[in-house]
Amino acid sequence: MSIRIGILGYGNLGRGVECAIKHNPDTELVAVFTRRDPETVKILTETAKVYSVKDAEQHKDEIDVLIICGGSATDLPVQTPEYVKYFNVVDSFDTHKRIPEHFANVDKAATETGHVGIISVGWDPGMFSLNRMYANAILTEGNDYTFWGKGVSQGHSDAVRRIKGVKDAKQYTIPVEAALESVRNGENPELTTRQKHTRECFVVAEEGADLARIEEEIKTMPNYFDEYDTTVHFISQEELDRDHSGIPHGGFVIRSGKTGWNNENSHVIEYSLKLDSNPEFTSSVIVAYARAAYRMNKEGQKGCKTVFDVAPAYLSALDGAELRKKFL
Ligand SMILES: NC(=O)C1=CN([C@@H]2O[C@H](COP(=O)(O)OP(=O)(O)OC[C@H]3O[C@@H](n4cnc5c(N)ncnc54)[C@H](OP(=O)(O)O)[C@@H]3O)[C@@H](O)[C@H]2O)C=CC1
Ligand SMILES: N[C@@H](C[C@H]1CC(C(=O)O)=NO1)C(=O)O
């Protein structure tokens, strides 16, 4: 019996989830829900249907887990608490400073309706969060660093696309080389947000849009750009499609720490990602957590969860004995 998946929102992440389902034989795509005209949204899975998001509730008995692929800037704060009333859900919410409020909103709706809602799934937040937590639980005396890129942040690109007058955009996150080198040399530097990364945006503006206003809105955007040095380039759609078509990314989490009665021994924990496709990797994480949401709800669990609340075995299609034999 396959785990029946729905996708809400068919953008980069929605398409990635469709691909990830194909790579997970114990899952199947049943439906895609979109705010656009369903006739205009073409999917790859012949056995699945595209519906208007307005009809999602009607299909709640056909779907075991709804994966919500909207943008974090404005979609997920509304969509996830709304649709967890009718489905077990997974989202990729990544506005880090707003996660506590998102958790509370989803938890209220999920608990009241008996569903599981796993939020902030992906790589950061997600796999990087887990590795930061593991490293800190193990090396209690130490220093943490997270670096991303050079690559395309989907969350920041989405946030720029939501600005009035922006037709399309891509945002690159670029690590500051001197900061990287200092960390790699084990100098344990104290680094501000601004000292670790810069951000570079390539923006296609609508005809007649106020470019100075758009640039200012980007550079001062709370939770996304206001703590960074950011460069904004205005280019044509043709240039964006030609020169910035991919969505590669990556990065690493590193923690150096000490052990021993007198802290005489040093250790380094590192977890790194090199991604050809940010959305396809993120979606692969999300589908594994959709499997977990389904199983956890089947056991009677409900409410909002994060990656910290999901035992690793829930993620795998293998059963306990197979896991112990293959990976221990
Ligand atoms: N936690 C993590 O590690 C990660 C999190 N993310 C999160 O994923 C979020 C989604 O990213 P991404 O999929 O790239 O965003 P997109 O802009 O591609 O899609 C967001 C929504 O916009 C709508 N949309 C997509 N394409 C079009 C179009 N051509 N015309 C009109 N509407 C469109 C879709 O909704 P509809 O079909 O209803 O119109 C879609 O759900 C990001 O905001 C980010 O926060 C991303 C990567 C990693
Ligand atoms: N959530 C990010 C995933 C990583 C990348 C990132 C950044 O470049 O700022 N922060 O976290 C994304 O949307 O791509």
XYZ file of C-alpha atoms and ligand atoms in Angstrom:
390
model
C 0.000 0.000 0.000
C 1.691 3.211 -1.194
C 1.765 6.414 0.772
C -0.551 8.738 -1.168
C 1.025 12.187 -1.614
C -0.509 15.520 -2.636
C 1.508 18.570 -3.684
C 0.219 22.060 -2.943
C 1.981 24.656 -5.062
C 3.768 23.681 -8.263
C 6.985 25.673 -8.488
C 10.629 24.591 -8.233
C 9.966 22.662 -5.019
C 6.669 21.187 -6.256
C 8.368 19.861 -9.376
C 11.212 18.518 -7.212
C 8.755 16.657 -4.988
C 7.170 15.072 -8.070
C 10.628 13.784 -9.079
C 11.427 12.589 -5.539
C 8.187 10.589 -5.409
C 9.319 8.791 -8.567
C 12.488 7.769 -6.680
C 10.514 6.399 -3.691
C 8.499 3.308 -4.747
C 6.488 3.252 -1.515
C 4.965 6.648 -2.400
C 2.641 7.800 -5.182
C 1.535 11.217 -6.381
C -2.260 11.500 -6.335
C -2.881 15.205 -6.944
C -1.334 18.634 -7.430
C -3.221 21.672 -6.133
C -2.504 25.111 -7.534
C -3.760 28.689 -7.089
C -3.482 29.161 -10.861
C -5.858 27.818 -13.495
C -5.289 24.022 -13.269
C -5.520 23.817 -17.063
C -2.323 25.907 -17.331
C -0.242 23.765 -14.930
C 1.339 20.775 -16.724
C 2.744 17.963 -14.529
C 4.821 14.917 -15.450
C 2.889 12.175 -13.578
C 0.251 10.754 -15.951
C -1.753 9.079 -13.178
C -2.092 12.246 -11.077
C -4.542 15.114 -11.508
C -4.202 18.900 -11.170
C -6.894 20.712 -9.192
C -7.540 24.208 -7.955
C -6.326 24.757 -4.413
C -9.931 25.730 -3.622
C -10.915 22.035 -4.032
C -8.157 20.591 -1.815
C -10.408 19.791 1.165
C -12.670 17.657 -1.078
C -9.718 15.310 -1.661
C -8.620 14.914 1.948
C -9.616 11.213 2.063
C -7.583 10.431 -1.068
C -4.279 11.756 0.337
C -2.142 10.544 3.264
C 0.306 13.476 3.290
C 0.045 16.899 1.604
C 3.444 18.458 0.846
C 3.111 22.244 0.875
C 5.540 23.808 -1.616
C 4.653 27.477 -1.375
C 7.104 30.264 -0.650
C 8.159 30.948 2.929
C 7.944 34.733 2.627
C 4.161 34.909 2.217
C 2.597 31.533 1.345
C 3.542 28.998 4.057
C 2.580 31.143 7.090
C -0.989 30.984 5.723
C -1.072 27.654 3.865
C 0.452 25.262 6.416
C -1.800 26.163 9.396
C -4.798 26.095 7.019
C -4.212 22.755 5.291
C -2.998 20.854 8.362
C -6.654 21.070 9.418
C -7.473 18.551 6.656
C -4.200 16.664 6.001
C -0.949 15.481 7.512
C 1.462 18.012 6.032
C 5.159 18.721 5.489
C 6.565 22.145 4.628
C 9.995 23.729 4.115
C 9.388 26.962 6.032
C 12.781 28.683 6.271
C 12.261 32.167 7.706
C 14.326 31.115 10.714
C 13.343 33.965 13.036
C 9.641 33.296 12.439
C 9.795 29.503 13.014
C 8.552 29.713 16.646
C 5.394 31.580 15.583
C 4.867 29.216 12.614
C 5.308 26.206 14.920
C 2.665 27.548 17.330
C 0.140 28.240 14.543
C 0.600 24.821 12.936
C 0.602 23.020 16.307
C -2.769 24.525 17.297
C -4.488 23.481 14.063
C -2.778 20.056 13.884
C -3.556 19.145 17.493
C -7.204 20.214 17.207
C -7.708 18.080 14.085
C -5.495 15.065 14.898
C -2.930 15.562 12.127
C 0.867 15.649 12.048
C 2.513 18.756 10.568
C 6.273 18.589 10.123
C 7.639 22.076 9.396
C 10.959 23.567 8.274
C 12.114 20.434 6.432
C 14.925 20.601 3.871
C 18.589 21.335 4.385
C 18.625 24.662 6.183
C 16.494 24.511 8.121
C 16.497 20.721 8.109
C 19.627 18.590 7.670
C 21.939 21.431 8.733
C 19.744 22.025 11.812
C 20.061 18.356 12.788
C 23.834 18.425 12.368
C 24.182 21.625 14.386
C 22.141 20.009 17.134
C 24.046 16.678 17.067
C 27.423 18.455 17.105
C 26.451 20.656 20.064
C 25.063 17.704 22.038
C 28.337 15.816 21.508
C 30.987 18.561 21.734
C 29.596 20.748 24.512
C 32.691 22.973 24.581
C 33.170 24.437 21.103
C 32.333 26.816 18.257
C 29.786 26.475 15.443
C 29.848 27.785 11.892
C 27.377 27.457 9.011
C 28.373 28.546 5.503
C 26.223 28.439 2.354
C 27.135 28.737 -1.326
C 28.066 30.107 -3.608
C 24.578 29.113 -4.752
C 20.955 30.075 -5.339
C 18.822 30.472 -2.224
C 15.247 29.593 -3.152
C 13.864 31.371 -0.094
C 15.661 34.622 -0.875
C 14.834 34.355 -4.588
C 11.165 33.792 -3.703
C 11.208 36.762 -1.322
C 12.564 39.040 -4.080
C 9.981 37.764 -6.584
C 7.223 38.827 -4.143
C 8.242 42.500 -4.335
C 5.830 44.698 -6.330
C 7.296 45.379 -9.775
C 9.528 42.261 -9.861
C 8.768 39.848 -12.691
C 11.482 37.259 -11.943
C 14.654 36.961 -9.844
C 17.467 34.737 -8.599
C 19.547 35.372 -5.454
C 23.065 34.032 -4.956
C 24.512 33.576 -1.489
C 28.292 33.996 -1.444
C 30.539 33.032 1.493
C 33.206 35.579 2.457
C 36.518 33.840 1.603
C 38.482 35.386 4.494
C 35.891 34.135 6.991
C 35.922 30.663 5.446
C 39.713 30.526 5.588
C 39.836 31.645 9.196
C 37.359 28.924 10.224
C 39.190 26.275 8.199
C 42.443 27.300 9.895
C 40.846 26.593 13.243
C 41.102 30.236 14.368
C 37.589 30.103 15.865
C 36.777 33.680 14.784
C 33.819 35.639 16.189
C 31.922 36.517 12.962
C 28.854 38.711 12.466
C 26.217 37.749 9.900
C 27.623 40.433 7.587
C 31.162 39.066 7.911
C 30.170 35.554 6.758
C 28.170 36.018 3.532
C 27.264 38.565 0.882
C 24.148 38.351 -1.307
C 23.813 39.100 -5.038
C 20.447 39.458 -6.784
C 19.632 39.331 -10.488
C 16.220 40.910 -11.012
C 13.886 41.185 -14.006
C 11.691 44.235 -13.377
C 8.287 44.836 -14.903
C 8.035 47.530 -17.562
C 8.112 50.972 -15.927
C 8.787 49.671 -12.403
C 10.639 51.944 -9.951
C 14.076 50.261 -9.857
C 15.402 52.383 -6.989
C 12.423 51.380 -4.826
C 12.848 47.687 -5.673
C 16.553 47.814 -4.825
C 15.834 49.553 -1.532
C 13.090 47.061 -0.625
C 15.491 44.176 -1.271
C 18.399 45.602 0.717
C 16.284 46.494 3.749
C 14.098 43.344 3.817
C 13.948 42.016 7.406
C 14.870 38.322 7.975
C 16.305 38.087 4.429
C 18.692 40.919 3.432
C 18.898 43.652 6.075
C 21.872 42.071 7.887
C 23.912 41.484 4.695
C 25.872 43.472 2.114
C 23.709 42.955 -0.974
C 24.253 43.799 -4.645
C 21.295 44.132 -7.039
C 21.547 43.854 -10.841
C 18.599 44.566 -13.132
C 18.697 42.374 -16.248
C 16.340 41.147 -18.976
C 14.331 37.912 -18.777
C 16.443 36.580 -21.653
C 19.649 37.231 -19.701
C 18.201 35.621 -16.548
C 17.087 32.538 -18.485
C 20.410 32.335 -20.359
C 22.913 33.095 -17.590
C 21.088 32.033 -14.395
C 18.953 29.040 -15.323
C 20.229 26.565 -12.709
C 19.514 26.376 -8.979
C 22.733 24.875 -7.610
C 23.693 25.371 -3.966
C 25.427 23.783 -1.027
C 27.381 24.584 2.072
C 28.595 23.084 5.315
C 28.126 23.021 9.063
C 31.312 22.778 11.124
C 31.867 22.515 14.867
C 35.232 22.425 16.558
C 35.315 21.384 20.190
C 37.461 20.179 23.068
C 37.390 17.116 25.335
C 39.586 15.814 28.132
C 39.901 16.759 31.788
C 41.827 19.874 30.828
C 40.361 20.260 27.303
C 43.600 18.797 25.970
C 42.110 17.211 22.842
C 40.462 18.980 19.868
C 37.844 17.558 17.490
C 36.109 18.795 14.350
C 32.666 17.691 13.132
C 31.713 18.668 9.557
C 28.637 18.015 7.418
C 28.663 19.340 3.879
C 26.382 19.411 0.802
C 27.184 20.055 -2.876
C 23.884 20.330 -4.767
C 23.293 20.459 -8.514
C 19.669 21.206 -7.754
C 18.682 22.879 -4.511
C 14.943 22.127 -5.054
C 15.472 18.474 -5.993
C 17.656 17.785 -2.963
C 15.319 19.686 -0.663
C 12.386 17.730 -2.088
C 14.184 14.435 -1.478
C 14.494 15.350 2.201
C 10.853 16.393 2.268
C 9.556 13.100 0.801
C 11.470 11.141 3.454
C 9.770 13.280 6.119
C 6.397 12.753 4.405
C 6.953 9.019 5.020
C 7.635 9.861 8.677
C 4.526 12.063 8.995
C 2.357 9.246 7.631
C 3.839 6.643 10.020
C 3.793 8.920 13.079
C 0.127 9.793 12.494
C -0.722 6.118 11.994
C 0.694 5.524 15.487
C -1.703 8.170 16.846
C 0.744 11.091 16.981
C -0.534 14.589 16.179
C 0.600 18.208 16.385
C 3.505 20.167 14.930
C 6.942 18.507 14.679
C 10.350 19.575 13.436
C 13.282 17.420 12.305
C 14.334 17.256 15.960
C 11.148 15.340 16.842
C 11.402 12.653 14.162
C 13.300 9.469 15.019
C 15.573 8.627 12.047
C 14.004 5.195 11.459
C 10.707 6.859 10.461
C 12.483 8.370 7.420
C 13.605 5.134 5.795
C 11.530 2.790 3.628
C 13.462 -0.082 5.275
C 12.131 -1.742 8.439
C 14.072 -1.929 11.712
C 15.804 -5.245 11.020
C 16.876 -4.145 7.531
C 18.189 -0.855 8.893
C 20.252 -2.586 11.597
C 21.655 -5.034 9.068
C 22.469 -2.445 6.402
C 23.575 0.697 8.236
C 24.698 -0.072 11.800
N 14.323 24.401 4.236
C 15.100 24.416 3.166
O 16.239 23.910 3.183
C 14.611 25.002 1.874
C 13.421 25.704 1.815
N 12.962 26.184 0.611
C 11.695 26.946 0.608
O 10.914 26.546 -0.507
C 10.135 27.679 -0.898
C 9.607 27.506 -2.303
O 10.680 27.676 -3.202
P 10.420 27.541 -4.786
O 9.663 26.300 -5.068
O 11.728 27.775 -5.427
O 9.458 28.800 -5.079
P 8.638 29.083 -6.425
O 8.560 30.541 -6.570
O 9.152 28.231 -7.537
O 7.162 28.521 -6.049
C 6.415 29.094 -4.990
C 4.954 29.080 -5.401
O 4.771 30.023 -6.443
C 3.796 29.537 -7.375
N 4.394 29.539 -8.707
C 5.419 28.793 -9.135
N 5.689 29.056 -10.430
C 4.817 30.014 -10.802
C 4.582 30.712 -12.016
N 5.316 30.454 -13.113
N 3.589 31.617 -12.049
C 2.859 31.858 -10.934
N 3.025 31.235 -9.746
C 4.000 30.328 -9.705
C 3.428 28.116 -6.970
O 2.165 28.107 -6.340
P 0.830 27.821 -7.215
O 1.057 26.518 -7.977
O -0.253 27.718 -6.178
O 0.677 28.968 -8.143
C 4.528 27.749 -5.971
O 4.087 26.902 -4.949
C 11.094 28.848 -0.716
O 10.386 30.053 -0.461
C 11.934 28.428 0.480
O 11.494 29.108 1.618
C 13.659 26.002 -0.572
C 14.851 25.323 -0.541
C 15.443 24.815 0.682
N 16.487 27.799 2.890
C 17.549 27.938 1.892
C 18.538 26.802 2.063
C 19.853 27.352 2.643
C 20.524 28.310 1.675
C 20.562 29.567 2.436
C 21.109 30.834 1.884
O 21.666 30.778 0.761
O 20.962 31.869 2.581
N 20.040 29.411 3.621
O 19.609 28.166 3.843
C 16.958 28.039 0.477
O 15.801 28.514 0.406
O 17.620 27.708 -0.497
